């Protein structure tokens, strides 16, 4: 194992152990991006334990006949795992709320025991964020969920590829994501949907704290609709966002605290206190 301030490199038999630790160490969510899946005993145990601990587990696999109609896909769906399929998927990425691993290894038993593999634990926060953003903001919007096609515990259908959604809506998502990622991966992870927020008032104009789109100021909903949909996949109110909801300047903000300190104090002073404000 090689380690420095930016990354930790591990090889061969240690790779599968590190990948399974993504599931074992997860507290909120675990994302497995692996074109090919062939689960073995330890891998299934890791998935089941994560689900039992109420970790949201998501798999993204290649949209290949032998993959999407395999017994392992059925097993994952039966065990309350969200499974998605994507054409031409080649990346192998594994992450939870704390760690990100990129690797040469597919999550298969043969790769874990018989192949020469290498992996990297990404220690740089900025790089880890960009990798998460790539998966959540680029790959998942282009993928199709397999749950409806497989139907938990249903008999296996005739092997076929799952047709992906190439509608205008999918193209719109792709184009929108691409344009927003030009700004150095400004999109971040999200999480569980929060309670419905009151509608925005149109009298005050602010900024989406993630993509900087102009929106009405609403401290209960500081993201634009598109960024909120991405945020709502995971739900982390303390995840670091990009700009102040009020002034639009770069600041240490989050969904829970969407304003910079200056704007927060100005807003609190303007209403005679800080009731209803979050910072």
PDB file of C-alpha atoms in Angstrom:
ATOM      1  CA  UNK A   1       0.000   0.000   0.000  1.00  0.00           C
ATOM      2  CA  UNK A   2       1.299   3.446  -0.958  1.00  0.00           C
ATOM      3  CA  UNK A   3      -0.021   6.477   0.876  1.00  0.00           C
ATOM      4  CA  UNK A   4       0.455  10.237   0.695  1.00  0.00           C
ATOM      5  CA  UNK A   5      -1.589  13.331   1.503  1.00  0.00           C
ATOM      6  CA  UNK A   6      -3.552  13.074  -1.756  1.00  0.00           C
ATOM      7  CA  UNK A   7      -4.350   9.388  -2.103  1.00  0.00           C
ATOM      8  CA  UNK A   8      -3.845   5.867  -0.858  1.00  0.00           C
ATOM      9  CA  UNK A   9      -3.017   3.174  -3.420  1.00  0.00           C
ATOM     10  CA  UNK A  10      -3.714  -0.507  -2.717  1.00  0.00           C
ATOM     11  CA  UNK A  11      -3.342  -3.627  -4.848  1.00  0.00           C
ATOM     12  CA  UNK A  12      -4.651  -7.111  -5.555  1.00  0.00           C
ATOM     13  CA  UNK A  13      -6.285  -8.879  -2.590  1.00  0.00           C
ATOM     14  CA  UNK A  14      -6.612  -5.639  -0.599  1.00  0.00           C
ATOM     15  CA  UNK A  15      -8.798  -4.034  -3.276  1.00  0.00           C
ATOM     16  CA  UNK A  16     -11.901  -6.118  -2.603  1.00  0.00           C
ATOM     17  CA  UNK A  17     -11.485  -5.625   1.142  1.00  0.00           C
ATOM     18  CA  UNK A  18     -11.378  -1.846   0.680  1.00  0.00           C
ATOM     19  CA  UNK A  19     -14.404  -1.872  -1.610  1.00  0.00           C
ATOM     20  CA  UNK A  20     -16.496  -3.869   0.855  1.00  0.00           C
ATOM     21  CA  UNK A  21     -15.472  -1.417   3.583  1.00  0.00           C
ATOM     22  CA  UNK A  22     -17.382   1.256   1.641  1.00  0.00           C
ATOM     23  CA  UNK A  23     -20.516  -0.725   2.478  1.00  0.00           C
ATOM     24  CA  UNK A  24     -19.401  -1.684   5.968  1.00  0.00           C
ATOM     25  CA  UNK A  25     -18.383   1.816   7.055  1.00  0.00           C
ATOM     26  CA  UNK A  26     -21.345   3.663   5.518  1.00  0.00           C
ATOM     27  CA  UNK A  27     -23.689   5.478   7.874  1.00  0.00           C
ATOM     28  CA  UNK A  28     -26.022   7.161   5.374  1.00  0.00           C
ATOM     29  CA  UNK A  29     -25.459   5.854   1.850  1.00  0.00           C
ATOM     30  CA  UNK A  30     -23.193   3.643  -0.252  1.00  0.00           C
ATOM     31  CA  UNK A  31     -22.872   3.836  -4.034  1.00  0.00           C
ATOM     32  CA  UNK A  32     -21.407   0.975  -6.068  1.00  0.00           C
ATOM     33  CA  UNK A  33     -20.545   1.739  -9.706  1.00  0.00           C
ATOM     34  CA  UNK A  34     -19.414  -1.498 -11.329  1.00  0.00           C
ATOM     35  CA  UNK A  35     -20.203  -2.529 -14.921  1.00  0.00           C
ATOM     36  CA  UNK A  36     -20.220  -6.210 -14.011  1.00  0.00           C
ATOM     37  CA  UNK A  37     -21.482  -7.819 -10.824  1.00  0.00           C
ATOM     38  CA  UNK A  38     -20.970 -11.343  -9.504  1.00  0.00           C
ATOM     39  CA  UNK A  39     -21.592 -11.313  -5.774  1.00  0.00           C
ATOM     40  CA  UNK A  40     -19.959 -13.761  -3.392  1.00  0.00           C
ATOM     41  CA  UNK A  41     -20.723 -14.523   0.242  1.00  0.00           C
ATOM     42  CA  UNK A  42     -18.803 -11.665   1.863  1.00  0.00           C
ATOM     43  CA  UNK A  43     -20.160  -9.152  -0.649  1.00  0.00           C
ATOM     44  CA  UNK A  44     -23.763 -10.213  -0.029  1.00  0.00           C
ATOM     45  CA  UNK A  45     -23.221 -10.048   3.716  1.00  0.00           C
ATOM     46  CA  UNK A  46     -21.847  -6.512   3.404  1.00  0.00           C
ATOM     47  CA  UNK A  47     -24.871  -5.400   1.372  1.00  0.00           C
ATOM     48  CA  UNK A  48     -27.374  -6.978   3.765  1.00  0.00           C
ATOM     49  CA  UNK A  49     -25.721  -5.487   6.846  1.00  0.00           C
ATOM     50  CA  UNK A  50     -25.706  -2.031   5.277  1.00  0.00           C
ATOM     51  CA  UNK A  51     -29.411  -2.280   4.444  1.00  0.00           C
ATOM     52  CA  UNK A  52     -30.184  -3.560   7.945  1.00  0.00           C
ATOM     53  CA  UNK A  53     -28.415  -0.492   9.335  1.00  0.00           C
ATOM     54  CA  UNK A  54     -30.708   1.674   7.191  1.00  0.00           C
ATOM     55  CA  UNK A  55     -27.968   2.695   4.805  1.00  0.00           C
ATOM     56  CA  UNK A  56     -29.254   3.655   1.360  1.00  0.00           C
ATOM     57  CA  UNK A  57     -27.435   1.320  -1.051  1.00  0.00           C
ATOM     58  CA  UNK A  58     -27.366   2.086  -4.782  1.00  0.00           C
ATOM     59  CA  UNK A  59     -25.786   0.012  -7.577  1.00  0.00           C
ATOM     60  CA  UNK A  60     -25.049   1.296 -11.075  1.00  0.00           C
ATOM     61  CA  UNK A  61     -24.242  -1.454 -13.595  1.00  0.00           C
ATOM     62  CA  UNK A  62     -23.715  -1.799 -17.327  1.00  0.00           C
ATOM     63  CA  UNK A  63     -26.861  -2.106 -19.441  1.00  0.00           C
ATOM     64  CA  UNK A  64     -25.856  -5.523 -20.712  1.00  0.00           C
ATOM     65  CA  UNK A  65     -28.203  -8.502 -21.130  1.00  0.00           C
ATOM     66  CA  UNK A  66     -26.075 -10.822 -19.021  1.00  0.00           C
ATOM     67  CA  UNK A  67     -25.887  -8.243 -16.239  1.00  0.00           C
ATOM     68  CA  UNK A  68     -29.379  -6.779 -15.946  1.00  0.00           C
ATOM     69  CA  UNK A  69     -31.118 -10.169 -16.096  1.00  0.00           C
ATOM     70  CA  UNK A  70     -28.692 -11.964 -13.792  1.00  0.00           C
ATOM     71  CA  UNK A  71     -29.655 -13.617 -10.529  1.00  0.00           C
ATOM     72  CA  UNK A  72     -27.513 -11.070  -8.690  1.00  0.00           C
ATOM     73  CA  UNK A  73     -29.634  -8.166  -9.956  1.00  0.00           C
ATOM     74  CA  UNK A  74     -32.756  -9.949  -8.745  1.00  0.00           C
ATOM     75  CA  UNK A  75     -31.080 -10.602  -5.399  1.00  0.00           C
ATOM     76  CA  UNK A  76     -30.165  -6.927  -4.992  1.00  0.00           C
ATOM     77  CA  UNK A  77     -33.712  -5.762  -5.750  1.00  0.00           C
ATOM     78  CA  UNK A  78     -35.141  -8.369  -3.380  1.00  0.00           C
ATOM     79  CA  UNK A  79     -32.818  -6.999  -0.683  1.00  0.00           C
ATOM     80  CA  UNK A  80     -34.042  -3.403  -1.022  1.00  0.00           C
ATOM     81  CA  UNK A  81     -31.107  -2.134  -3.063  1.00  0.00           C
ATOM     82  CA  UNK A  82     -31.706   0.481  -5.759  1.00  0.00           C
ATOM     83  CA  UNK A  83     -30.239  -0.787  -9.035  1.00  0.00           C
ATOM     84  CA  UNK A  84     -29.697   1.257 -12.212  1.00  0.00           C
ATOM     85  CA  UNK A  85     -28.365   0.311 -15.663  1.00  0.00           C
ATOM     86  CA  UNK A  86     -26.356   2.513 -18.024  1.00  0.00           C
ATOM     87  CA  UNK A  87     -25.174   1.889 -21.585  1.00  0.00           C
ATOM     88  CA  UNK A  88     -21.400   1.792 -22.163  1.00  0.00           C
ATOM     89  CA  UNK A  89     -20.573   2.025 -18.464  1.00  0.00           C
ATOM     90  CA  UNK A  90     -16.887   1.312 -17.903  1.00  0.00           C
ATOM     91  CA  UNK A  91     -16.030   3.271 -14.727  1.00  0.00           C
ATOM     92  CA  UNK A  92     -15.549   1.484 -11.414  1.00  0.00           C
ATOM     93  CA  UNK A  93     -16.225   3.840  -8.514  1.00  0.00           C
ATOM     94  CA  UNK A  94     -17.216   3.087  -4.933  1.00  0.00           C
ATOM     95  CA  UNK A  95     -18.139   5.687  -2.326  1.00  0.00           C
ATOM     96  CA  UNK A  96     -20.080   6.528   0.804  1.00  0.00           C
ATOM     97  CA  UNK A  97     -20.495   9.782   2.700  1.00  0.00           C
ATOM     98  CA  UNK A  98     -16.892   9.577   3.983  1.00  0.00           C
ATOM     99  CA  UNK A  99     -14.700   7.859   1.389  1.00  0.00           C
ATOM    100  CA  UNK A 100     -14.294   7.573  -2.382  1.00  0.00           C
ATOM    101  CA  UNK A 101     -12.483   4.710  -4.120  1.00  0.00           C
ATOM    102  CA  UNK A 102     -11.660   4.437  -7.823  1.00  0.00           C
ATOM    103  CA  UNK A 103     -10.432   1.077  -9.024  1.00  0.00           C
ATOM    104  CA  UNK A 104      -9.773  -1.262 -11.927  1.00  0.00           C
ATOM    105  CA  UNK A 105     -11.896  -3.920 -10.210  1.00  0.00           C
ATOM    106  CA  UNK A 106     -15.457  -4.922 -11.012  1.00  0.00           C
ATOM    107  CA  UNK A 107     -17.402  -6.204  -8.023  1.00  0.00           C
ATOM    108  CA  UNK A 108     -17.064  -9.863  -9.017  1.00  0.00           C
ATOM    109  CA  UNK A 109     -15.740 -12.852  -7.137  1.00  0.00           C
ATOM    110  CA  UNK A 110     -13.207 -13.716  -9.845  1.00  0.00           C
ATOM    111  CA  UNK A 111     -11.793 -10.181  -9.743  1.00  0.00           C
ATOM    112  CA  UNK A 112     -11.481 -10.372  -5.961  1.00  0.00           C
ATOM    113  CA  UNK A 113      -9.469 -13.593  -6.012  1.00  0.00           C
ATOM    114  CA  UNK A 114      -7.889 -14.226  -9.417  1.00  0.00           C
ATOM    115  CA  UNK A 115      -7.172 -10.865 -11.057  1.00  0.00           C
ATOM    116  CA  UNK A 116      -4.393  -8.318 -10.738  1.00  0.00           C
ATOM    117  CA  UNK A 117      -6.211  -5.203  -9.537  1.00  0.00           C
ATOM    118  CA  UNK A 118      -5.381  -1.749  -8.221  1.00  0.00           C
ATOM    119  CA  UNK A 119      -7.398   0.890  -6.432  1.00  0.00           C
ATOM    120  CA  UNK A 120      -7.067   4.385  -5.004  1.00  0.00           C
ATOM    121  CA  UNK A 121      -8.665   5.898  -1.921  1.00  0.00           C
ATOM    122  CA  UNK A 122      -9.130   9.575  -2.817  1.00  0.00           C
ATOM    123  CA  UNK A 123      -8.081  11.673   0.170  1.00  0.00           C
ATOM    124  CA  UNK A 124      -8.287  15.092  -1.481  1.00  0.00           C
ATOM    125  CA  UNK A 125     -11.733  16.559  -0.594  1.00  0.00           C
ATOM    126  CA  UNK A 126     -12.017  18.521  -3.830  1.00  0.00           C
ATOM    127  CA  UNK A 127     -11.243  15.518  -6.018  1.00  0.00           C
ATOM    128  CA  UNK A 128     -13.575  13.298  -3.989  1.00  0.00           C
ATOM    129  CA  UNK A 129     -16.358  15.831  -4.465  1.00  0.00           C
ATOM    130  CA  UNK A 130     -15.827  15.958  -8.236  1.00  0.00           C
ATOM    131  CA  UNK A 131     -16.001  12.169  -8.465  1.00  0.00           C
ATOM    132  CA  UNK A 132     -19.224  12.056  -6.459  1.00  0.00           C
ATOM    133  CA  UNK A 133     -20.661  14.826  -8.611  1.00  0.00           C
ATOM    134  CA  UNK A 134     -19.787  12.940 -11.795  1.00  0.00           C
ATOM    135  CA  UNK A 135     -21.651   9.847 -10.625  1.00  0.00           C
ATOM    136  CA  UNK A 136     -24.699  11.587  -9.176  1.00  0.00           C
ATOM    137  CA  UNK A 137     -25.051  14.405 -11.700  1.00  0.00           C
ATOM    138  CA  UNK A 138     -23.942  12.719 -14.931  1.00  0.00           C
ATOM    139  CA  UNK A 139     -24.284   8.947 -14.696  1.00  0.00           C
ATOM    140  CA  UNK A 140     -27.433   8.452 -12.635  1.00  0.00           C
ATOM    141  CA  UNK A 141     -29.627  10.884 -14.616  1.00  0.00           C
ATOM    142  CA  UNK A 142     -28.761   8.919 -17.776  1.00  0.00           C
ATOM    143  CA  UNK A 143     -29.431   5.509 -16.224  1.00  0.00           C
ATOM    144  CA  UNK A 144     -32.647   3.528 -15.922  1.00  0.00           C
ATOM    145  CA  UNK A 145     -33.855   1.937 -12.668  1.00  0.00           C
ATOM    146  CA  UNK A 146     -34.162  -1.840 -12.840  1.00  0.00           C
ATOM    147  CA  UNK A 147     -36.616  -2.341  -9.994  1.00  0.00           C
ATOM    148  CA  UNK A 148     -39.756  -2.030 -12.123  1.00  0.00           C
ATOM    149  CA  UNK A 149     -38.407  -4.319 -14.827  1.00  0.00           C
ATOM    150  CA  UNK A 150     -37.275  -7.021 -12.436  1.00  0.00           C
ATOM    151  CA  UNK A 151     -40.158  -6.758  -9.939  1.00  0.00           C
ATOM    152  CA  UNK A 152     -38.957  -8.093  -6.599  1.00  0.00           C
ATOM    153  CA  UNK A 153     -39.355 -11.869  -6.332  1.00  0.00           C
ATOM    154  CA  UNK A 154     -40.897 -12.122  -9.821  1.00  0.00           C
ATOM    155  CA  UNK A 155     -39.908 -14.938 -12.226  1.00  0.00           C
ATOM    156  CA  UNK A 156     -36.946 -14.052 -14.425  1.00  0.00           C
ATOM    157  CA  UNK A 157     -38.103 -12.714 -17.773  1.00  0.00           C
ATOM    158  CA  UNK A 158     -36.536 -13.531 -21.115  1.00  0.00           C
ATOM    159  CA  UNK A 159     -33.041 -12.079 -21.198  1.00  0.00           C
ATOM    160  CA  UNK A 160     -32.956  -8.677 -22.841  1.00  0.00           C
ATOM    161  CA  UNK A 161     -31.363  -5.288 -22.526  1.00  0.00           C
ATOM    162  CA  UNK A 162     -33.347  -2.651 -20.688  1.00  0.00           C
ATOM    163  CA  UNK A 163     -34.120   0.176 -23.157  1.00  0.00           C
ATOM    164  CA  UNK A 164     -32.748   3.405 -21.777  1.00  0.00           C
ATOM    165  CA  UNK A 165     -34.653   6.643 -21.784  1.00  0.00           C
ATOM    166  CA  UNK A 166     -33.441   8.748 -24.715  1.00  0.00           C
ATOM    167  CA  UNK A 167     -36.447  11.062 -24.657  1.00  0.00           C
ATOM    168  CA  UNK A 168     -36.269  14.813 -24.866  1.00  0.00           C
ATOM    169  CA  UNK A 169     -36.388  14.944 -21.082  1.00  0.00           C
ATOM    170  CA  UNK A 170     -33.255  12.811 -20.808  1.00  0.00           C
ATOM    171  CA  UNK A 171     -31.461  15.030 -23.320  1.00  0.00           C
ATOM    172  CA  UNK A 172     -32.552  18.082 -21.371  1.00  0.00           C
ATOM    173  CA  UNK A 173     -31.108  16.606 -18.175  1.00  0.00           C
ATOM    174  CA  UNK A 174     -27.864  15.720 -19.948  1.00  0.00           C
ATOM    175  CA  UNK A 175     -27.430  19.170 -21.482  1.00  0.00           C
ATOM    176  CA  UNK A 176     -28.271  20.923 -18.242  1.00  0.00           C
ATOM    177  CA  UNK A 177     -25.849  18.804 -16.213  1.00  0.00           C
ATOM    178  CA  UNK A 178     -23.058  19.317 -18.735  1.00  0.00           C
ATOM    179  CA  UNK A 179     -23.414  23.094 -18.697  1.00  0.00           C
ATOM    180  CA  UNK A 180     -23.431  23.247 -14.919  1.00  0.00           C
ATOM    181  CA  UNK A 181     -20.370  21.029 -14.579  1.00  0.00           C
ATOM    182  CA  UNK A 182     -18.337  23.481 -16.626  1.00  0.00           C
ATOM    183  CA  UNK A 183     -17.980  25.432 -13.378  1.00  0.00           C
ATOM    184  CA  UNK A 184     -15.532  22.889 -11.904  1.00  0.00           C
ATOM    185  CA  UNK A 185     -18.048  20.374 -10.610  1.00  0.00           C
ATOM    186  CA  UNK A 186     -20.253  22.705  -8.647  1.00  0.00           C
ATOM    187  CA  UNK A 187     -23.005  20.138  -8.181  1.00  0.00           C
ATOM    188  CA  UNK A 188     -22.834  18.182  -4.946  1.00  0.00           C
ATOM    189  CA  UNK A 189     -24.511  15.233  -3.305  1.00  0.00           C
ATOM    190  CA  UNK A 190     -27.941  15.340  -1.757  1.00  0.00           C
ATOM    191  CA  UNK A 191     -30.176  13.022   0.191  1.00  0.00           C
ATOM    192  CA  UNK A 192     -33.570  12.319   1.604  1.00  0.00           C
ATOM    193  CA  UNK A 193     -36.377  14.629   0.564  1.00  0.00           C
ATOM    194  CA  UNK A 194     -37.250  17.133   3.256  1.00  0.00           C
ATOM    195  CA  UNK A 195     -40.755  18.206   4.193  1.00  0.00           C
ATOM    196  CA  UNK A 196     -42.499  20.312   1.548  1.00  0.00           C
ATOM    197  CA  UNK A 197     -41.251  23.865   1.754  1.00  0.00           C
ATOM    198  CA  UNK A 198     -43.489  26.909   1.567  1.00  0.00           C
ATOM    199  CA  UNK A 199     -43.598  28.599  -1.828  1.00  0.00           C
ATOM    200  CA  UNK A 200     -41.025  31.267  -2.507  1.00  0.00           C
ATOM    201  CA  UNK A 201     -41.898  34.895  -2.275  1.00  0.00           C
ATOM    202  CA  UNK A 202     -41.265  36.734  -5.511  1.00  0.00           C
ATOM    203  CA  UNK A 203     -40.329  39.989  -3.845  1.00  0.00           C
ATOM    204  CA  UNK A 204     -36.760  38.969  -2.984  1.00  0.00           C
ATOM    205  CA  UNK A 205     -34.254  37.602  -5.471  1.00  0.00           C
ATOM    206  CA  UNK A 206     -31.452  35.294  -4.381  1.00  0.00           C
ATOM    207  CA  UNK A 207     -29.269  32.470  -5.696  1.00  0.00           C
ATOM    208  CA  UNK A 208     -29.306  28.695  -5.780  1.00  0.00           C
ATOM    209  CA  UNK A 209     -26.548  27.770  -3.331  1.00  0.00           C
ATOM    210  CA  UNK A 210     -25.267  25.074  -5.714  1.00  0.00           C
ATOM    211  CA  UNK A 211     -25.431  26.271  -9.350  1.00  0.00           C
ATOM    212  CA  UNK A 212     -25.921  30.048  -8.724  1.00  0.00           C
ATOM    213  CA  UNK A 213     -29.141  30.239 -10.743  1.00  0.00           C
ATOM    214  CA  UNK A 214     -31.287  33.210  -9.751  1.00  0.00           C
ATOM    215  CA  UNK A 215     -34.176  32.152  -7.504  1.00  0.00           C
ATOM    216  CA  UNK A 216     -36.457  33.822  -5.004  1.00  0.00           C
ATOM    217  CA  UNK A 217     -35.074  33.822  -1.477  1.00  0.00           C
ATOM    218  CA  UNK A 218     -36.563  30.983   0.558  1.00  0.00           C
ATOM    219  CA  UNK A 219     -34.450  29.753   3.452  1.00  0.00           C
ATOM    220  CA  UNK A 220     -36.466  26.536   3.535  1.00  0.00           C
ATOM    221  CA  UNK A 221     -35.603  25.880  -0.116  1.00  0.00           C
ATOM    222  CA  UNK A 222     -32.237  27.436  -1.035  1.00  0.00           C
ATOM    223  CA  UNK A 223     -31.754  25.230  -4.116  1.00  0.00           C
ATOM    224  CA  UNK A 224     -33.295  25.615  -7.547  1.00  0.00           C
ATOM    225  CA  UNK A 225     -35.726  22.874  -8.558  1.00  0.00           C
ATOM    226  CA  UNK A 226     -33.186  20.962 -10.653  1.00  0.00           C
ATOM    227  CA  UNK A 227     -30.456  21.010  -8.020  1.00  0.00           C
ATOM    228  CA  UNK A 228     -32.968  20.061  -5.350  1.00  0.00           C
ATOM    229  CA  UNK A 229     -33.886  16.911  -7.283  1.00  0.00           C
ATOM    230  CA  UNK A 230     -30.221  15.890  -7.230  1.00  0.00           C
ATOM    231  CA  UNK A 231     -29.815  16.859  -3.572  1.00  0.00           C
ATOM    232  CA  UNK A 232     -32.898  14.840  -2.665  1.00  0.00           C
ATOM    233  CA  UNK A 233     -31.290  11.552  -3.740  1.00  0.00           C
ATOM    234  CA  UNK A 234     -29.182  11.411  -0.590  1.00  0.00           C
ATOM    235  CA  UNK A 235     -30.045  14.266   1.740  1.00  0.00           C
ATOM    236  CA  UNK A 236     -27.179  15.847   3.634  1.00  0.00           C
ATOM    237  CA  UNK A 237     -28.194  19.213   5.043  1.00  0.00           C
ATOM    238  CA  UNK A 238     -24.641  19.929   6.198  1.00  0.00           C
ATOM    239  CA  UNK A 239     -22.975  19.184   2.841  1.00  0.00           C
ATOM    240  CA  UNK A 240     -20.811  22.120   1.731  1.00  0.00           C
ATOM    241  CA  UNK A 241     -22.406  24.093  -1.095  1.00  0.00           C
ATOM    242  CA  UNK A 242     -21.035  26.926  -3.241  1.00  0.00           C
ATOM    243  CA  UNK A 243     -22.526  30.395  -2.756  1.00  0.00           C
ATOM    244  CA  UNK A 244     -24.629  32.428  -0.342  1.00  0.00           C
ATOM    245  CA  UNK A 245     -28.372  32.173  -0.997  1.00  0.00           C
ATOM    246  CA  UNK A 246     -28.750  35.933  -0.563  1.00  0.00           C
ATOM    247  CA  UNK A 247     -25.710  37.676  -2.102  1.00  0.00           C
ATOM    248  CA  UNK A 248     -24.421  34.933  -4.430  1.00  0.00           C
ATOM    249  CA  UNK A 249     -20.825  35.186  -3.220  1.00  0.00           C
ATOM    250  CA  UNK A 250     -18.694  32.116  -2.501  1.00  0.00           C
ATOM    251  CA  UNK A 251     -19.133  31.231   1.155  1.00  0.00           C
ATOM    252  CA  UNK A 252     -19.138  28.439   3.706  1.00  0.00           C
ATOM    253  CA  UNK A 253     -22.815  27.506   3.283  1.00  0.00           C
ATOM    254  CA  UNK A 254     -24.988  24.405   3.300  1.00  0.00           C
ATOM    255  CA  UNK A 255     -28.642  23.470   2.935  1.00  0.00           C
ATOM    256  CA  UNK A 256     -28.990  23.883   6.711  1.00  0.00           C
ATOM    257  CA  UNK A 257     -27.132  27.233   6.746  1.00  0.00           C
ATOM    258  CA  UNK A 258     -27.660  28.770   3.299  1.00  0.00           C
ATOM    259  CA  UNK A 259     -26.500  32.324   4.032  1.00  0.00           C
ATOM    260  CA  UNK A 260     -23.089  33.810   4.668  1.00  0.00           C
ATOM    261  CA  UNK A 261     -22.650  35.367   8.082  1.00  0.00           C
ATOM    262  CA  UNK A 262     -22.888  38.922   6.728  1.00  0.00           C
ATOM    263  CA  UNK A 263     -26.219  38.327   4.985  1.00  0.00           C
ATOM    264  CA  UNK A 264     -27.545  36.361   7.921  1.00  0.00           C
ATOM    265  CA  UNK A 265     -26.865  39.249  10.285  1.00  0.00           C
ATOM    266  CA  UNK A 266     -28.346  41.748   7.832  1.00  0.00           C
ATOM    267  CA  UNK A 267     -31.472  39.626   7.417  1.00  0.00           C
ATOM    268  CA  UNK A 268     -31.844  39.103  11.155  1.00  0.00           C
ATOM    269  CA  UNK A 269     -31.457  42.811  11.811  1.00  0.00           C
ATOM    270  CA  UNK A 270     -34.011  43.621   9.135  1.00  0.00           C
ATOM    271  CA  UNK A 271     -36.731  41.562  10.806  1.00  0.00           C
ATOM    272  CA  UNK A 272     -35.801  42.501  14.345  1.00  0.00           C
ATOM    273  CA  UNK A 273     -34.284  39.202  15.368  1.00  0.00           C
ATOM    274  CA  UNK A 274     -33.302  35.828  14.021  1.00  0.00           C
ATOM    275  CA  UNK A 275     -36.604  33.990  14.322  1.00  0.00           C
ATOM    276  CA  UNK A 276     -37.009  31.591  11.428  1.00  0.00           C
ATOM    277  CA  UNK A 277     -33.493  32.169  10.125  1.00  0.00           C
ATOM    278  CA  UNK A 278     -30.919  29.429   9.768  1.00  0.00           C
ATOM    279  CA  UNK A 279     -27.229  29.977   9.968  1.00  0.00           C
TER     280      UNK A 279
END
